[in-house]
PDB file of N, CA and C in Angstrom:
ATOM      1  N   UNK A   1     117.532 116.864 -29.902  1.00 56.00           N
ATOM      2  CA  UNK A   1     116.491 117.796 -29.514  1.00 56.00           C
ATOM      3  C   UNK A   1     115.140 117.071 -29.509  1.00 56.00           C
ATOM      4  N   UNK A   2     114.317 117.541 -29.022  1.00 70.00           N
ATOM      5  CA  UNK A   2     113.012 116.831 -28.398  1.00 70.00           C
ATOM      6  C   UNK A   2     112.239 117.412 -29.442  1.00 70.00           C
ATOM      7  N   UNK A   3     112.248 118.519 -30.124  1.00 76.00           N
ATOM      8  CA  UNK A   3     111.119 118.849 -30.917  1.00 76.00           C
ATOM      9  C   UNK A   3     110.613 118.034 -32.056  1.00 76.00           C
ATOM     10  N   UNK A   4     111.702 117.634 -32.649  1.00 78.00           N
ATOM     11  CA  UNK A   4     111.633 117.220 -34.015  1.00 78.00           C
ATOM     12  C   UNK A   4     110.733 115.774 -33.750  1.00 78.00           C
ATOM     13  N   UNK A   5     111.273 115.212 -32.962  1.00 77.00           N
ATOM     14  CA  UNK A   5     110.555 113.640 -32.130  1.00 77.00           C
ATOM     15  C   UNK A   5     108.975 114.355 -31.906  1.00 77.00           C
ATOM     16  N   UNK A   6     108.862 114.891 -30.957  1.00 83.00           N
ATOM     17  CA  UNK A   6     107.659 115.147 -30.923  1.00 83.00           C
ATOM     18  C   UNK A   6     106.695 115.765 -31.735  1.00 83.00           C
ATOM     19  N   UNK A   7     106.929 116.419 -32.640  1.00 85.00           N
ATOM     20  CA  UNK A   7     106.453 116.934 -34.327  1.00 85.00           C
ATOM     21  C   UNK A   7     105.954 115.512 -35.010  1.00 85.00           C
ATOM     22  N   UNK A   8     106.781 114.537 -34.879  1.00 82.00           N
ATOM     23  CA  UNK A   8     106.849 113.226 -35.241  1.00 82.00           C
ATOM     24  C   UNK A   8     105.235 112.334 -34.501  1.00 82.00           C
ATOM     25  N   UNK A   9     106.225 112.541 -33.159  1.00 84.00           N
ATOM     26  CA  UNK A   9     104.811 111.704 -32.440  1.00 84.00           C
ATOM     27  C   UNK A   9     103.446 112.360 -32.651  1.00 84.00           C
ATOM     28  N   UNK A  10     103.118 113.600 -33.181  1.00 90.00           N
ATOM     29  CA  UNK A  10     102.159 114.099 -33.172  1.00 90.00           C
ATOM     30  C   UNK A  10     101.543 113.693 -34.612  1.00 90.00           C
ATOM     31  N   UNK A  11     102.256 114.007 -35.285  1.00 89.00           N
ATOM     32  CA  UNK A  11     101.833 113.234 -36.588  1.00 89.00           C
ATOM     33  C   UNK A  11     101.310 112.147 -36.849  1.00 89.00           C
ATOM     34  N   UNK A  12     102.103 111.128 -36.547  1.00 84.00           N
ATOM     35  CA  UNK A  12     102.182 110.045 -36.233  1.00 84.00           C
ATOM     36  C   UNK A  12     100.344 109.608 -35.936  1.00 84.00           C
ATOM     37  N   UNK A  13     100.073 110.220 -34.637  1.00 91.00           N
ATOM     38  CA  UNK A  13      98.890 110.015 -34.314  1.00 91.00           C
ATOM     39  C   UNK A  13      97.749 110.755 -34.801  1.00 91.00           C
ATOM     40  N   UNK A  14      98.218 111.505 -35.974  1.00 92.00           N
ATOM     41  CA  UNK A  14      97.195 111.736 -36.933  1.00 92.00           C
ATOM     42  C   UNK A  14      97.008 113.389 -36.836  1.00 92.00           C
ATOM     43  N   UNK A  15      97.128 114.098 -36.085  1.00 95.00           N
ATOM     44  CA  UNK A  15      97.264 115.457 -35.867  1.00 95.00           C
ATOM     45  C   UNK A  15      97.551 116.456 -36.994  1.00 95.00           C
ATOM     46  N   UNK A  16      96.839 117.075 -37.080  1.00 95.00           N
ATOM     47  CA  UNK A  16      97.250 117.804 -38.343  1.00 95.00           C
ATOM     48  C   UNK A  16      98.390 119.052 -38.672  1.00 95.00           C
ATOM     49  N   UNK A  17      98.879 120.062 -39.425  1.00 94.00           N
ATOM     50  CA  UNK A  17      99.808 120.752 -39.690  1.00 94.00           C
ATOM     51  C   UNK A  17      99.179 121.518 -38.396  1.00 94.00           C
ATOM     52  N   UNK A  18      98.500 122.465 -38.680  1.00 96.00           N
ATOM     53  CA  UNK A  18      98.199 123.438 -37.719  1.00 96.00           C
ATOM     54  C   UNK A  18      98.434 122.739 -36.314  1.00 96.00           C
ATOM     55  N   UNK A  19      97.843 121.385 -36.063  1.00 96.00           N
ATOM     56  CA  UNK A  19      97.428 121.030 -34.852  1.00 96.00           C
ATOM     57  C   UNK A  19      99.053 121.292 -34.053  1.00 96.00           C
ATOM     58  N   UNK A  20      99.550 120.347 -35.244  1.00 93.00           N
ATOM     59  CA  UNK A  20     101.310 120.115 -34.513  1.00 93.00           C
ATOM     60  C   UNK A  20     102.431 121.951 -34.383  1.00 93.00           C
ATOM     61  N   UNK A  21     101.877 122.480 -34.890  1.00 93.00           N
ATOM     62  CA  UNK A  21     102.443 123.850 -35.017  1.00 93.00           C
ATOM     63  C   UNK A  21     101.883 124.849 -33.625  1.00 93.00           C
ATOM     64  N   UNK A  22     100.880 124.739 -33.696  1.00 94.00           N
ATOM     65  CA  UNK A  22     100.015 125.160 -32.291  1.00 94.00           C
ATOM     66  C   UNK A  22     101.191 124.754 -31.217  1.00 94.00           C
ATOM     67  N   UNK A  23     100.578 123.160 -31.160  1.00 93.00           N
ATOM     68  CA  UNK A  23     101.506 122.824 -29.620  1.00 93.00           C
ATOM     69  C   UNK A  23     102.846 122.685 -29.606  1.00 93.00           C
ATOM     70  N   UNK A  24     103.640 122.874 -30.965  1.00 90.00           N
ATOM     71  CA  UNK A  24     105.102 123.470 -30.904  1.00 90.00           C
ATOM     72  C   UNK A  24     104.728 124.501 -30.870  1.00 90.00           C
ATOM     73  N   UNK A  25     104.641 125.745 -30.954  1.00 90.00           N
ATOM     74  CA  UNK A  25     104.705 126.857 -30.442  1.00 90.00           C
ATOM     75  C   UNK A  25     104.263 127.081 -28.590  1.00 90.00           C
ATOM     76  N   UNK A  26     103.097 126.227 -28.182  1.00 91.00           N
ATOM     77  CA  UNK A  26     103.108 126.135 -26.816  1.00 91.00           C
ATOM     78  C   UNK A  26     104.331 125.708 -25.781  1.00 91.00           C
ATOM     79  N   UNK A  27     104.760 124.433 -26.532  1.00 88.00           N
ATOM     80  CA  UNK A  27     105.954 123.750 -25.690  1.00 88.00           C
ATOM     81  C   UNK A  27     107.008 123.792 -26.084  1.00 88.00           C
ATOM     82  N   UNK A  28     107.550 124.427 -26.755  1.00 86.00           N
ATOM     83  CA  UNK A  28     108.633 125.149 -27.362  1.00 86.00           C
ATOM     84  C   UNK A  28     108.624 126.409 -28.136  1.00 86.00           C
ATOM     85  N   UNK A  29     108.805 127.686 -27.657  1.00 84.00           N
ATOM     86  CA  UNK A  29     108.948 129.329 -27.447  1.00 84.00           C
ATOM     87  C   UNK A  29     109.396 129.377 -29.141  1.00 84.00           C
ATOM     88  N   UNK A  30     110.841 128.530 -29.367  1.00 86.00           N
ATOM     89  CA  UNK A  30     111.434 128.828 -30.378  1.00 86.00           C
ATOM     90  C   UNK A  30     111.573 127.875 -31.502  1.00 86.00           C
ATOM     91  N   UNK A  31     109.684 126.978 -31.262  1.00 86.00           N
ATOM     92  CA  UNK A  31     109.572 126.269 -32.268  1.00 86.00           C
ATOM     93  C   UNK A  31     109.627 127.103 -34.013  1.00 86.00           C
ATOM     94  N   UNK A  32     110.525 126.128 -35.001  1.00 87.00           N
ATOM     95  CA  UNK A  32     110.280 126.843 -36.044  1.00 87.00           C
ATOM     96  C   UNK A  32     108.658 126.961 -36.907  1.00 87.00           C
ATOM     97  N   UNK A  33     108.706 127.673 -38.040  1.00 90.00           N
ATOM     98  CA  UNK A  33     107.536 128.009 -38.184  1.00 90.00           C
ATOM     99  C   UNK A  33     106.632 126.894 -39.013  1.00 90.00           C
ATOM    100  N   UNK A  34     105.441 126.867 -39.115  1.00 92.00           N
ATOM    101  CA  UNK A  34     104.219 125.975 -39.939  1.00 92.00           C
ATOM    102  C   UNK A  34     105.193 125.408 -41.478  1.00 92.00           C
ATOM    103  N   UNK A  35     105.739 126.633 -42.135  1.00 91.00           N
ATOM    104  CA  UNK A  35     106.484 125.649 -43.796  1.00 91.00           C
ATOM    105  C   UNK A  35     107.840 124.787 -43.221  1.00 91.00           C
ATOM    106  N   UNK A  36     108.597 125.194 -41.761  1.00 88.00           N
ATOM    107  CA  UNK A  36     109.688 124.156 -41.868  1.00 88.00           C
ATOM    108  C   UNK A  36     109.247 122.948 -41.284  1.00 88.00           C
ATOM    109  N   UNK A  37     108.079 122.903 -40.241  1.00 88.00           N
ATOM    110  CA  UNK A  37     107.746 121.959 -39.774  1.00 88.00           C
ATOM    111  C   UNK A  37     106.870 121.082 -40.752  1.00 88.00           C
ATOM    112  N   UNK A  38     106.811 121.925 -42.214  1.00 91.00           N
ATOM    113  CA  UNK A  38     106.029 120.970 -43.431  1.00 91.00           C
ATOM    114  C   UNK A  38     107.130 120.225 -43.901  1.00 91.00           C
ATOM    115  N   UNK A  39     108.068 120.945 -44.024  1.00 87.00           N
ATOM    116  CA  UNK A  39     108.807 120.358 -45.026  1.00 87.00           C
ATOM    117  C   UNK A  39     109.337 119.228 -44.152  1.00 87.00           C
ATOM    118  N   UNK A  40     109.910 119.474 -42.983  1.00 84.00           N
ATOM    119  CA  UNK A  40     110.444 118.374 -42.257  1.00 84.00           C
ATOM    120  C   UNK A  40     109.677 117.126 -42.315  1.00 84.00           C
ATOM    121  N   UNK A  41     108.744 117.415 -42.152  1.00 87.00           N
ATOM    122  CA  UNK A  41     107.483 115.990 -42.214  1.00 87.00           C
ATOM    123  C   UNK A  41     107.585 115.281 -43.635  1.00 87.00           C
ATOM    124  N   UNK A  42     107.275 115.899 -44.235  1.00 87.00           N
ATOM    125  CA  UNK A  42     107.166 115.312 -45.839  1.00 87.00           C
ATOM    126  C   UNK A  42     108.358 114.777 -45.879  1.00 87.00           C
ATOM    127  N   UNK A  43     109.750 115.769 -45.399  1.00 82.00           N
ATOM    128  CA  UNK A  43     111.067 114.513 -45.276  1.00 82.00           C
ATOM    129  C   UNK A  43     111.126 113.425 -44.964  1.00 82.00           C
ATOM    130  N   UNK A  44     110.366 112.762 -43.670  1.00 82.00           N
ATOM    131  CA  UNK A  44     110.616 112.123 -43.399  1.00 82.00           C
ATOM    132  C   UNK A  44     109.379 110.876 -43.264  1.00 82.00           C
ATOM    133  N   UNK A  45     108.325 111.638 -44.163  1.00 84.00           N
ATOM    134  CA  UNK A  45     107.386 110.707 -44.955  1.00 84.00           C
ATOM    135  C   UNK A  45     107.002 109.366 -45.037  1.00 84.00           C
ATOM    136  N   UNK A  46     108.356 109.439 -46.354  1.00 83.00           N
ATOM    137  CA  UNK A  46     108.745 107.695 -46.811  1.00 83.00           C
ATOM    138  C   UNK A  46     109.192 106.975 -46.168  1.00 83.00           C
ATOM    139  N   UNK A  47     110.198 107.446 -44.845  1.00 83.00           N
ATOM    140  CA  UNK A  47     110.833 106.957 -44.084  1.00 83.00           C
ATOM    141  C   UNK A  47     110.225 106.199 -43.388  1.00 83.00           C
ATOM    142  N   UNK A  48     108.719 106.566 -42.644  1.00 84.00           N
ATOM    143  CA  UNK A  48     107.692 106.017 -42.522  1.00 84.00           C
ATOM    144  C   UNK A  48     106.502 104.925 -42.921  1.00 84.00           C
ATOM    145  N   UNK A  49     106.692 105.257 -44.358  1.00 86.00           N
ATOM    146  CA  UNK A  49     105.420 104.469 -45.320  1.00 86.00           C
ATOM    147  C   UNK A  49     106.894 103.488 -45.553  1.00 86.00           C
ATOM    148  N   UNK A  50     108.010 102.873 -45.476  1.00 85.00           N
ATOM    149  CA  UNK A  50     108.896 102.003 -45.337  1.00 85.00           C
ATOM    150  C   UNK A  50     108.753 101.571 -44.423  1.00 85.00           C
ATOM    151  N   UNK A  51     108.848 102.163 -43.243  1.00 86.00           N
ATOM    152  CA  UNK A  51     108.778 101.289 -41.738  1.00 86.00           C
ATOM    153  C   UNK A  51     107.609 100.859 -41.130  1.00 86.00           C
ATOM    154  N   UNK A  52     106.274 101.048 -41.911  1.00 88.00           N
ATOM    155  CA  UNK A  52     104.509 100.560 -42.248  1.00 88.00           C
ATOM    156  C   UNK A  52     104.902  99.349 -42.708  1.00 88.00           C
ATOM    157  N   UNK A  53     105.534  99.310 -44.496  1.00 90.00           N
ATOM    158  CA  UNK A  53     105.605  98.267 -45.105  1.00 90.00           C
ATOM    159  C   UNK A  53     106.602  97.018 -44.239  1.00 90.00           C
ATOM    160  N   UNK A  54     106.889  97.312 -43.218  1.00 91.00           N
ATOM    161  CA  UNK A  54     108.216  96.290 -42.542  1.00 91.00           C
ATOM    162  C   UNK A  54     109.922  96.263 -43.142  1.00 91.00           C
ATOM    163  N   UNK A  55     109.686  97.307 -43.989  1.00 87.00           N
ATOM    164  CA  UNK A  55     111.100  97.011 -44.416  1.00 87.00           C
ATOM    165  C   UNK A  55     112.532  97.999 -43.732  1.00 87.00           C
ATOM    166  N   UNK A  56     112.051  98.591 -43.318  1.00 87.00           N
ATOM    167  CA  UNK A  56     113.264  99.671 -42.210  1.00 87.00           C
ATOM    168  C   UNK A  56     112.833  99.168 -40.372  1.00 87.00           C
ATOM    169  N   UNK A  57     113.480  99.764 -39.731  1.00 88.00           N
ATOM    170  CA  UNK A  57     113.410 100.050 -38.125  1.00 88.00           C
ATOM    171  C   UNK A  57     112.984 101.723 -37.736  1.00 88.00           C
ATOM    172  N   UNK A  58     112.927 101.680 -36.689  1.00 81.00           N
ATOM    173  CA  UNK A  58     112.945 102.793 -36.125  1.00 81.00           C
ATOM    174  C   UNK A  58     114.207 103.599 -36.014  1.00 81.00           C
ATOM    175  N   UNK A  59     115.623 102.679 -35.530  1.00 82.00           N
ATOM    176  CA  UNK A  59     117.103 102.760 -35.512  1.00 82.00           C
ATOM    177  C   UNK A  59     116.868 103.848 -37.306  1.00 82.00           C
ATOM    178  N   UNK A  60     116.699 102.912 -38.001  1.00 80.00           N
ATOM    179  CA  UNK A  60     117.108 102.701 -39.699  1.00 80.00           C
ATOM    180  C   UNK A  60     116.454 104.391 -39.779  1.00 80.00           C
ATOM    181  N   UNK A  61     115.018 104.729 -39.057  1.00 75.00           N
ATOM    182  CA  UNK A  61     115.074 106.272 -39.336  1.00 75.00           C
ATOM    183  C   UNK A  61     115.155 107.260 -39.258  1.00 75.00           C
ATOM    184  N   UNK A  62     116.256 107.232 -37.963  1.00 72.00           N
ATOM    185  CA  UNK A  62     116.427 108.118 -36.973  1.00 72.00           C
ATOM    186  C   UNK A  62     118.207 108.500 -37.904  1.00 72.00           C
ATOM    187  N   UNK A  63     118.681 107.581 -38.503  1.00 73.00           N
ATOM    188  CA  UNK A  63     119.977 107.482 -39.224  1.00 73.00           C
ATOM    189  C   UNK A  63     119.366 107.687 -40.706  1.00 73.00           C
ATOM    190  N   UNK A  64     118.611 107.497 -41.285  1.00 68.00           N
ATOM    191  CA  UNK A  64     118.116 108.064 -42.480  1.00 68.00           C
ATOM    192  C   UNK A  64     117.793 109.708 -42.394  1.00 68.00           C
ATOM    193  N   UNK A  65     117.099 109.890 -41.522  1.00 65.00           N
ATOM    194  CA  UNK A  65     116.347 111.121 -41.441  1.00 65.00           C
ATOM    195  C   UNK A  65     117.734 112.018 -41.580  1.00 65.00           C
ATOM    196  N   UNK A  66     118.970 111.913 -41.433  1.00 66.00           N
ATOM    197  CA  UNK A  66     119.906 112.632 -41.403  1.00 66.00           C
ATOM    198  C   UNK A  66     120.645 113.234 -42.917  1.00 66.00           C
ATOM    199  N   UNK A  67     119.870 112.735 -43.988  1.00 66.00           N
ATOM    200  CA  UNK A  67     120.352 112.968 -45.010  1.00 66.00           C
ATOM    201  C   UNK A  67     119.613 113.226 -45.799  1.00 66.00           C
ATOM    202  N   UNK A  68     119.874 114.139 -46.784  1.00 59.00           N
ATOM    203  CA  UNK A  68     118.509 114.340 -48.012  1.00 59.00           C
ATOM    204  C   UNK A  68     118.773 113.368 -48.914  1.00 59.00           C
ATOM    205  N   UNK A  69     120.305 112.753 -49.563  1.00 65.00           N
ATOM    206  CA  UNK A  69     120.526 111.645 -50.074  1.00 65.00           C
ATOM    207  C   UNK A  69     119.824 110.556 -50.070  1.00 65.00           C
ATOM    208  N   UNK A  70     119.775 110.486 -48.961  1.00 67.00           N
ATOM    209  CA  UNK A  70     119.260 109.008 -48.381  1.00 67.00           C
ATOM    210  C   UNK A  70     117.263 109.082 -48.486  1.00 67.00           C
ATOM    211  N   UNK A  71     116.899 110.318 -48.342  1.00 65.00           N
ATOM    212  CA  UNK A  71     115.930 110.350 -48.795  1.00 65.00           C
ATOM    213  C   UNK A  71     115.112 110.348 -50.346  1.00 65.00           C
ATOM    214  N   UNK A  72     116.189 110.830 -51.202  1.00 68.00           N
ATOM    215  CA  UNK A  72     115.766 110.183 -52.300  1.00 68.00           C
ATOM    216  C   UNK A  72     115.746 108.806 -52.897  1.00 68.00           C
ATOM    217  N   UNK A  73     116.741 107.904 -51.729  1.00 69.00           N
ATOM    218  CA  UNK A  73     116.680 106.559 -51.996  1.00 69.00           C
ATOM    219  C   UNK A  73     115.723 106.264 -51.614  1.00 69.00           C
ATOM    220  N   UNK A  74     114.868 106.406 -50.518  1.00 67.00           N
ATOM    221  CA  UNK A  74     113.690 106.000 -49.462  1.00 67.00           C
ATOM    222  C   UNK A  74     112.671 106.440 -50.714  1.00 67.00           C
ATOM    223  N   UNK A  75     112.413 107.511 -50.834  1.00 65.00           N
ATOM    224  CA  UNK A  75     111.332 107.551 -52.058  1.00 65.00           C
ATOM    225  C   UNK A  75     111.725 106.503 -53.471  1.00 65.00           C
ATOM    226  N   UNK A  76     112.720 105.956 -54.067  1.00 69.00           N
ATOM    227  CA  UNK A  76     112.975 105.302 -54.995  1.00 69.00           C
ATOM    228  C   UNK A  76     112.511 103.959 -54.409  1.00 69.00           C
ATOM    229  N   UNK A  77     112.671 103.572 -53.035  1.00 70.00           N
ATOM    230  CA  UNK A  77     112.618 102.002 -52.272  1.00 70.00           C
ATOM    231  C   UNK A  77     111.377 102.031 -52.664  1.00 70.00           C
ATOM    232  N   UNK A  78     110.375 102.885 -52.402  1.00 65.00           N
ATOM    233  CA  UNK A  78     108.603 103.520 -52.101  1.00 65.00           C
ATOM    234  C   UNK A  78     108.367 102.931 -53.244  1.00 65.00           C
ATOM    235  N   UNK A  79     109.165 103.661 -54.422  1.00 69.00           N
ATOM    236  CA  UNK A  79     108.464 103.143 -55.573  1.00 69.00           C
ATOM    237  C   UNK A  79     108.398 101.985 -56.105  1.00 69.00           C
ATOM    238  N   UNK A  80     109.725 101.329 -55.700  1.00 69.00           N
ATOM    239  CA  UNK A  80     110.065  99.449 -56.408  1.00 69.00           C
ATOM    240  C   UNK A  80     108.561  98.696 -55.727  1.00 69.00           C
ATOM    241  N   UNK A  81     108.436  99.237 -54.138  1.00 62.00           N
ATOM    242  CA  UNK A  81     107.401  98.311 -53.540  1.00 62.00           C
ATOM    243  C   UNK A  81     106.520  98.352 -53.970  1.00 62.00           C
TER     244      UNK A  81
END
């Protein structure tokens, strides 16, 4: 699905909660609401501040992002660095 990517890219470029919730609700009818599109973000956070530091891919978080498991490892990686 295209939303979740683009929730992403919006972030990404600095956009804020509201900002990214706005234009999911414009470009997608049956975007979910402002707390799942929080929580999703904060999921996938570390996944990020890892792939800043050079140590994941893009591949590495598109296959991470799929697990909450795997996200408590990504926050444990966060912390060793």
């Amino acid at each position: 699905c295209a939303l979740p990517i683009f929730a992403v890219e919006l972030w990404r470029r600095g956009r804020s909660l509201d900002e990214i919730a706005k234009q999911l609700k414009i470009s997608f009818p049956d975007a979910p609401s402002r707390s799942s599109i929080h929580r999703f973000l904060q999921k996938l956070k570390p996944f990020f501040q890892l792939k800043d530091a050079g140590l994941i891919t893009d591949e590495d978080i598109d296959l991470l992002a799929q697990s909450q498991n795997l996200a408590a490892i990504a926050n444990g990686l966060l912390i060793q660095v």
